[in-house]
């Protein structure tokens, strides 16, 4: 089975590399019988001539949409959950850039295999070499399963649980890499902390005497209950922050308290998990097919100010039940800005990549969206 083979990441195929033009310098004869005439310079200053010689033409970057047939990931076994999460992460340019720019630090740590494997996947994203991609995907899955045995086997997994594990593992390397960076005279800043982590304030107050407690908690994503019959993303976020009643025995003798959560600060990328899978009264895991009105933009408030977010990616569960189905990803074209008039998105269905639009995603993913990635507008 290919996952057990040791695969070495090959170089990027030649057709993916920018070609350089080579200019050969004419050979000068060793003996001259006659002095050659020098071309006229038309009185151009020497410093200007020097600058002209130094001008080079930068290679033209091929637009991503013209290479989208190469952007998919093969799925020889049931790894659509992993492929979809990876495509969403690769859509987050700021997150991937933060990792790449600190390679001098994490490349020194043998424990940072999950980060190395993620960058290997990023480097092979445009490759048409399916074998190469199988190797880097296998290496990434192995790196994740080393610290989370849930993902060792080849059965279908929950995409949200996988994404949460990946972000947690990268974040857990932070302290070690900071020490390693300091010993080498540099610094390390965790990409998950910089982009996804935010703080929530959880408060509890007795309904009888008014006393209570408060604690802060870190999150990399927020799990939202669905609104029966359908609702907007903003309504789901507001519903999460509403006060609910809790049975709690207070020192005053009261038995009912109110509990509430609120944002202390906001992340650069807000990851929202839609709780489509839940248990029935008979304790059977079922899927909720109620629609969600996917907002292209959502405004979120916190104790340190508000922020406006744009939808940049979705992970969707296609299937009738909670135990059967298939994950696919939709993501904005990273080559264009958040306010791009072309509204160009891609749908990543394992190895098959097609072009779509943000408007189409919001229209067609209302009953299948499972994880939403919102990026803060700068």
mmCIF file of N, CA and C in Angstrom, residues 14 20 52 60 71 104 127 132 141 153 158 169 182 192 227 254 272 280 309 320 330 351 361 365:
data_model
loop_
_atom_site.group_PDB
_atom_site.id
_atom_site.type_symbol
_atom_site.label_atom_id
_atom_site.label_comp_id
_atom_site.label_asym_id
_atom_site.label_seq_id
_atom_site.Cartn_x
_atom_site.Cartn_y
_atom_site.Cartn_z
ATOM 1 N N UNK A 14 10.148 20.269 -14.961
ATOM 2 C CA UNK A 14 10.778 21.357 -15.695
ATOM 3 C C UNK A 14 9.772 22.333 -16.266
ATOM 4 N N UNK A 20 14.836 30.535 -18.296
ATOM 5 C CA UNK A 20 15.731 31.673 -18.392
ATOM 6 C C UNK A 20 16.367 31.689 -19.767
ATOM 7 N N UNK A 52 21.469 50.427 -18.346
ATOM 8 C CA UNK A 52 20.746 49.687 -19.381
ATOM 9 C C UNK A 52 21.172 48.238 -19.416
ATOM 10 N N UNK A 60 7.370 36.040 -16.463
ATOM 11 C CA UNK A 60 5.939 36.287 -16.369
ATOM 12 C C UNK A 60 5.276 35.125 -15.645
ATOM 13 N N UNK A 71 -3.906 21.692 -9.838
ATOM 14 C CA UNK A 71 -4.027 22.075 -8.434
ATOM 15 C C UNK A 71 -4.685 21.024 -7.544
ATOM 16 N N UNK A 104 13.912 28.997 8.380
ATOM 17 C CA UNK A 104 15.233 28.897 9.002
ATOM 18 C C UNK A 104 15.141 28.415 10.442
ATOM 19 N N UNK A 127 2.257 21.142 -9.310
ATOM 20 C CA UNK A 127 2.855 20.035 -10.040
ATOM 21 C C UNK A 127 1.783 19.153 -10.667
ATOM 22 N N UNK A 132 4.331 12.390 -7.117
ATOM 23 C CA UNK A 132 4.967 13.298 -6.171
ATOM 24 C C UNK A 132 3.960 13.763 -5.115
ATOM 25 N N UNK A 141 0.062 13.049 6.278
ATOM 26 C CA UNK A 141 -0.855 12.224 7.068
ATOM 27 C C UNK A 141 -0.096 11.475 8.169
ATOM 28 N N UNK A 153 -5.347 5.171 10.513
ATOM 29 C CA UNK A 153 -5.887 4.227 9.535
ATOM 30 C C UNK A 153 -6.370 4.951 8.281
ATOM 31 N N UNK A 158 -13.611 12.828 10.212
ATOM 32 C CA UNK A 158 -14.321 14.099 10.255
ATOM 33 C C UNK A 158 -13.360 15.234 9.926
ATOM 34 N N UNK A 169 -1.513 20.924 16.662
ATOM 35 C CA UNK A 169 -0.153 20.388 16.610
ATOM 36 C C UNK A 169 0.858 21.448 16.186
ATOM 37 N N UNK A 182 15.735 31.558 19.569
ATOM 38 C CA UNK A 182 16.545 32.418 20.438
ATOM 39 C C UNK A 182 17.989 31.945 20.513
ATOM 40 N N UNK A 192 -0.224 29.886 13.646
ATOM 41 C CA UNK A 192 -1.595 29.664 14.111
ATOM 42 C C UNK A 192 -1.995 30.774 15.077
ATOM 43 N N UNK A 227 -29.422 27.134 13.232
ATOM 44 C CA UNK A 227 -30.717 27.708 13.584
ATOM 45 C C UNK A 227 -31.802 26.876 12.902
ATOM 46 N N UNK A 254 -28.876 29.284 45.639
ATOM 47 C CA UNK A 254 -29.490 29.341 44.316
ATOM 48 C C UNK A 254 -29.024 28.182 43.448
ATOM 49 N N UNK A 272 -15.094 28.969 11.248
ATOM 50 C CA UNK A 272 -16.379 28.630 11.852
ATOM 51 C C UNK A 272 -16.769 27.210 11.473
ATOM 52 N N UNK A 280 -29.465 12.128 17.759
ATOM 53 C CA UNK A 280 -30.921 12.123 17.885
ATOM 54 C C UNK A 280 -31.310 11.709 19.298
ATOM 55 N N UNK A 309 -15.287 40.736 7.968
ATOM 56 C CA UNK A 309 -14.654 39.545 7.403
ATOM 57 C C UNK A 309 -15.271 39.184 6.056
ATOM 58 N N UNK A 320 -25.948 12.114 2.154
ATOM 59 C CA UNK A 320 -27.245 12.123 2.833
ATOM 60 C C UNK A 320 -27.186 11.910 4.331
ATOM 61 N N UNK A 330 -14.257 24.649 -1.524
ATOM 62 C CA UNK A 330 -14.337 25.818 -2.402
ATOM 63 C C UNK A 330 -13.401 26.875 -1.845
ATOM 64 N N UNK A 351 -8.785 15.367 -7.063
ATOM 65 C CA UNK A 351 -7.905 15.680 -8.190
ATOM 66 C C UNK A 351 -8.567 16.570 -9.232
ATOM 67 N N UNK A 361 -20.931 29.746 -4.911
ATOM 68 C CA UNK A 361 -20.652 28.997 -3.685
ATOM 69 C C UNK A 361 -21.699 29.308 -2.620
ATOM 70 N N UNK A 365 -23.997 26.029 -1.622
ATOM 71 C CA UNK A 365 -23.451 25.330 -0.443
ATOM 72 C C UNK A 365 -24.258 25.578 0.828
#
